[in-house]
């Protein structure tokens, strides 16, 4: 199942862009988000983000991962 992913254009305390899915408690303000499109999981979304931006400082949001992917792991 594909999920819409986006990332926070502002970096977190570790200098990473957090990648989120919708309905996340920790999701940033809409104006701070960059869409990544539909992906099977956050790992794929991050790979896409790295290719799309040329940056490598992306990190999956633990909250989203727990909600969406833990049961699939
Ligand atoms: Zn999140």
Short mmCIF file of C-alpha atoms and ligand atoms in Angstrom, two decimals:
data_model
loop_
_atom_site.label_atom_id
_atom_site.label_comp_id
_atom_site.label_asym_id
_atom_site.label_seq_id
_atom_site.Cartn_x
_atom_site.Cartn_y
_atom_site.Cartn_z
CA UNK A 1 0.00 0.00 0.00
CA UNK A 2 1.37 3.40 -0.97
CA UNK A 3 1.41 6.28 1.45
CA UNK A 4 1.92 9.95 0.78
CA UNK A 5 5.18 11.18 2.29
CA UNK A 6 6.61 14.64 2.80
CA UNK A 7 9.56 16.13 4.62
CA UNK A 8 10.20 19.13 6.80
CA UNK A 9 12.26 21.71 4.94
CA UNK A 10 13.67 22.79 8.32
CA UNK A 11 16.26 20.49 9.84
CA UNK A 12 15.93 19.01 13.32
CA UNK A 13 18.42 19.22 16.18
CA UNK A 14 20.60 16.57 14.52
CA UNK A 15 20.65 18.46 11.22
CA UNK A 16 18.31 16.05 9.48
CA UNK A 17 15.13 16.60 7.51
CA UNK A 18 12.45 14.46 9.11
CA UNK A 19 10.32 12.49 6.64
CA UNK A 20 6.68 12.15 7.68
CA UNK A 21 3.43 10.60 6.59
CA UNK A 22 0.07 12.36 7.07
CA UNK A 23 -1.65 12.38 10.47
CA UNK A 24 1.67 12.48 12.30
CA UNK A 25 1.59 14.14 15.70
CA UNK A 26 5.00 15.65 14.96
CA UNK A 27 4.31 16.76 11.44
CA UNK A 28 5.47 20.31 10.72
CA UNK A 29 3.40 23.26 9.58
CA UNK A 30 2.15 22.78 6.03
CA UNK A 31 4.19 25.71 4.72
CA UNK A 32 7.35 23.99 5.99
CA UNK A 33 6.73 20.73 4.14
CA UNK A 34 8.01 19.51 0.77
CA UNK A 35 5.99 16.76 -0.92
CA UNK A 36 7.72 13.50 -1.83
CA UNK A 37 4.72 11.74 -3.37
CA UNK A 38 3.47 8.20 -2.87
CA UNK A 39 5.87 5.56 -1.57
CA UNK A 40 5.65 2.07 -0.11
CA UNK A 41 7.58 3.01 3.03
CA UNK A 42 9.72 5.74 4.56
CA UNK A 43 12.93 4.09 3.32
CA UNK A 44 11.78 4.44 -0.26
CA UNK A 45 10.58 7.97 0.42
CA UNK A 46 14.02 8.86 1.78
CA UNK A 47 15.77 7.31 -1.23
CA UNK A 48 13.53 9.41 -3.44
CA UNK A 49 14.22 12.53 -1.37
CA UNK A 50 17.98 11.97 -1.64
CA UNK A 51 17.79 11.57 -5.41
CA UNK A 52 15.40 14.51 -5.72
CA UNK A 53 17.42 16.98 -3.65
CA UNK A 54 20.97 15.63 -3.85
CA UNK A 55 21.15 15.81 -0.05
CA UNK A 56 21.69 12.85 2.25
CA UNK A 57 20.50 14.24 5.57
CA UNK A 58 17.05 12.70 5.74
CA UNK A 59 15.69 10.69 8.62
CA UNK A 60 12.42 8.82 9.02
CA UNK A 61 10.13 10.06 11.75
CA UNK A 62 9.96 7.49 14.55
CA UNK A 63 6.33 8.34 15.19
CA UNK A 64 5.28 7.69 11.59
CA UNK A 65 7.38 4.55 11.41
CA UNK A 66 5.76 3.15 14.52
CA UNK A 67 2.27 3.85 13.27
CA UNK A 68 2.67 2.79 9.64
CA UNK A 69 5.43 0.28 9.27
CA UNK A 70 6.08 -1.54 12.51
CA UNK A 71 3.22 -3.93 11.82
CA UNK A 72 4.58 -4.58 8.32
CA UNK A 73 8.18 -5.17 9.40
ZN1 LIG B 1 6.13 11.85 11.69
#
